[in-house]
């Protein structure tokens, strides 16, 4: 929001489809946050596990998507809601490494 307010037209993120300005990214992240809330995903809906088992923290939102503008908007939207994000890859060049890394995230 800081950069969207001060430099709204500057490029914030870029992928193969083109660049999004800070303002476009801000708007998209607010839409993503609203969509997550609509589906019941927000900090209050993701309570922390029992303190005796794990540190106090909400459950992370796992994002498995190609890297790009929408990926960034979704991550920012989750962070707006106070949700931690576990970002996984589905477009790494080394498929074996990708599968190993993603499997480790679910342990």
Short mmCIF file of C-alpha atoms in Angstrom, two decimals:
data_model
loop_
_atom_site.label_atom_id
_atom_site.label_comp_id
_atom_site.label_asym_id
_atom_site.label_seq_id
_atom_site.Cartn_x
_atom_site.Cartn_y
_atom_site.Cartn_z
CA UNK A 1 0.00 0.00 0.00
CA UNK A 2 2.93 2.30 0.71
CA UNK A 3 4.23 2.16 -2.87
CA UNK A 4 0.73 2.07 -4.37
CA UNK A 5 0.04 5.40 -2.66
CA UNK A 6 3.32 7.04 -3.64
CA UNK A 7 4.12 5.50 -7.03
CA UNK A 8 0.90 3.87 -8.25
CA UNK A 9 1.91 3.65 -11.92
CA UNK A 10 5.38 2.17 -11.39
CA UNK A 11 5.90 -1.50 -12.23
CA UNK A 12 5.63 -3.71 -9.16
CA UNK A 13 5.69 -7.24 -10.61
CA UNK A 14 6.16 -8.71 -14.05
CA UNK A 15 5.58 -12.10 -15.60
CA UNK A 16 5.17 -13.48 -19.11
CA UNK A 17 1.76 -11.80 -19.43
CA UNK A 18 3.20 -8.35 -18.67
CA UNK A 19 3.79 -5.96 -15.80
CA UNK A 20 1.38 -4.87 -13.09
CA UNK A 21 1.70 -1.48 -11.44
CA UNK A 22 1.72 -1.08 -7.69
CA UNK A 23 -1.90 0.07 -7.89
CA UNK A 24 -2.92 -2.96 -9.97
CA UNK A 25 -1.16 -5.25 -7.50
CA UNK A 26 -2.84 -3.49 -4.56
CA UNK A 27 -6.29 -3.90 -6.12
CA UNK A 28 -5.65 -7.54 -7.06
CA UNK A 29 -4.38 -8.37 -3.56
CA UNK A 30 -7.51 -6.83 -2.00
CA UNK A 31 -9.65 -8.93 -4.35
CA UNK A 32 -7.68 -12.04 -3.42
CA UNK A 33 -8.15 -11.26 0.29
CA UNK A 34 -11.89 -10.82 -0.23
CA UNK A 35 -12.09 -14.13 -2.09
CA UNK A 36 -10.15 -15.93 0.64
CA UNK A 37 -12.53 -14.47 3.27
CA UNK A 38 -15.52 -15.53 1.19
CA UNK A 39 -14.23 -19.10 1.39
CA UNK A 40 -13.67 -18.86 5.16
CA UNK A 41 -9.90 -18.42 5.02
CA UNK A 42 -8.77 -15.79 7.47
CA UNK A 43 -6.78 -15.71 10.70
CA UNK A 44 -9.81 -16.40 12.92
CA UNK A 45 -10.74 -19.43 10.81
CA UNK A 46 -7.23 -20.87 11.02
CA UNK A 47 -6.64 -21.16 14.76
CA UNK A 48 -3.27 -22.04 16.12
CA UNK A 49 -2.52 -25.64 17.02
CA UNK A 50 -2.30 -26.60 20.68
CA UNK A 51 0.58 -24.67 22.29
CA UNK A 52 1.95 -27.91 23.78
CA UNK A 53 2.33 -29.31 20.27
CA UNK A 54 3.51 -26.30 18.27
CA UNK A 55 4.21 -22.58 18.69
CA UNK A 56 1.22 -20.25 18.57
CA UNK A 57 0.62 -19.40 14.91
CA UNK A 58 -2.26 -19.69 12.46
CA UNK A 59 -2.19 -22.53 9.97
CA UNK A 60 -0.47 -21.50 6.73
CA UNK A 61 -2.21 -21.17 3.40
CA UNK A 62 -0.46 -23.47 0.94
CA UNK A 63 -0.14 -21.84 -2.48
CA UNK A 64 0.81 -24.17 -5.33
CA UNK A 65 0.76 -22.08 -8.48
CA UNK A 66 3.05 -20.90 -11.24
CA UNK A 67 5.13 -17.89 -10.27
CA UNK A 68 3.61 -14.72 -11.64
CA UNK A 69 1.47 -11.68 -10.99
CA UNK A 70 -1.54 -13.64 -9.73
CA UNK A 71 0.71 -15.66 -7.42
CA UNK A 72 2.01 -12.44 -5.85
CA UNK A 73 -1.52 -11.02 -5.52
CA UNK A 74 -2.69 -14.19 -3.76
CA UNK A 75 0.26 -14.18 -1.34
CA UNK A 76 -0.25 -10.49 -0.55
CA UNK A 77 -3.98 -11.07 -0.09
CA UNK A 78 -3.30 -13.83 2.43
CA UNK A 79 -0.79 -11.66 4.28
CA UNK A 80 -3.39 -8.87 4.44
CA UNK A 81 -5.56 -11.32 6.39
CA UNK A 82 -2.73 -12.28 8.72
CA UNK A 83 -2.30 -15.72 7.18
CA UNK A 84 1.17 -17.14 6.77
CA UNK A 85 1.85 -18.52 3.29
CA UNK A 86 3.66 -21.71 2.37
CA UNK A 87 4.58 -21.03 -1.25
CA UNK A 88 5.20 -24.16 -3.31
CA UNK A 89 6.40 -24.39 -6.88
CA UNK A 90 4.82 -26.05 -9.88
CA UNK A 91 7.07 -24.58 -12.55
CA UNK A 92 10.64 -25.40 -11.52
CA UNK A 93 13.01 -26.62 -14.22
CA UNK A 94 14.15 -29.54 -12.03
CA UNK A 95 10.94 -31.57 -11.57
CA UNK A 96 12.51 -34.03 -9.12
CA UNK A 97 13.73 -31.17 -6.91
CA UNK A 98 10.31 -29.52 -7.15
CA UNK A 99 8.52 -32.71 -6.05
CA UNK A 100 10.96 -33.27 -3.18
CA UNK A 101 10.66 -29.67 -1.98
CA UNK A 102 6.87 -29.70 -2.16
CA UNK A 103 6.67 -33.05 -0.33
CA UNK A 104 8.83 -31.67 2.50
CA UNK A 105 6.37 -28.83 2.99
CA UNK A 106 3.62 -31.29 3.89
CA UNK A 107 5.61 -33.10 6.60
#
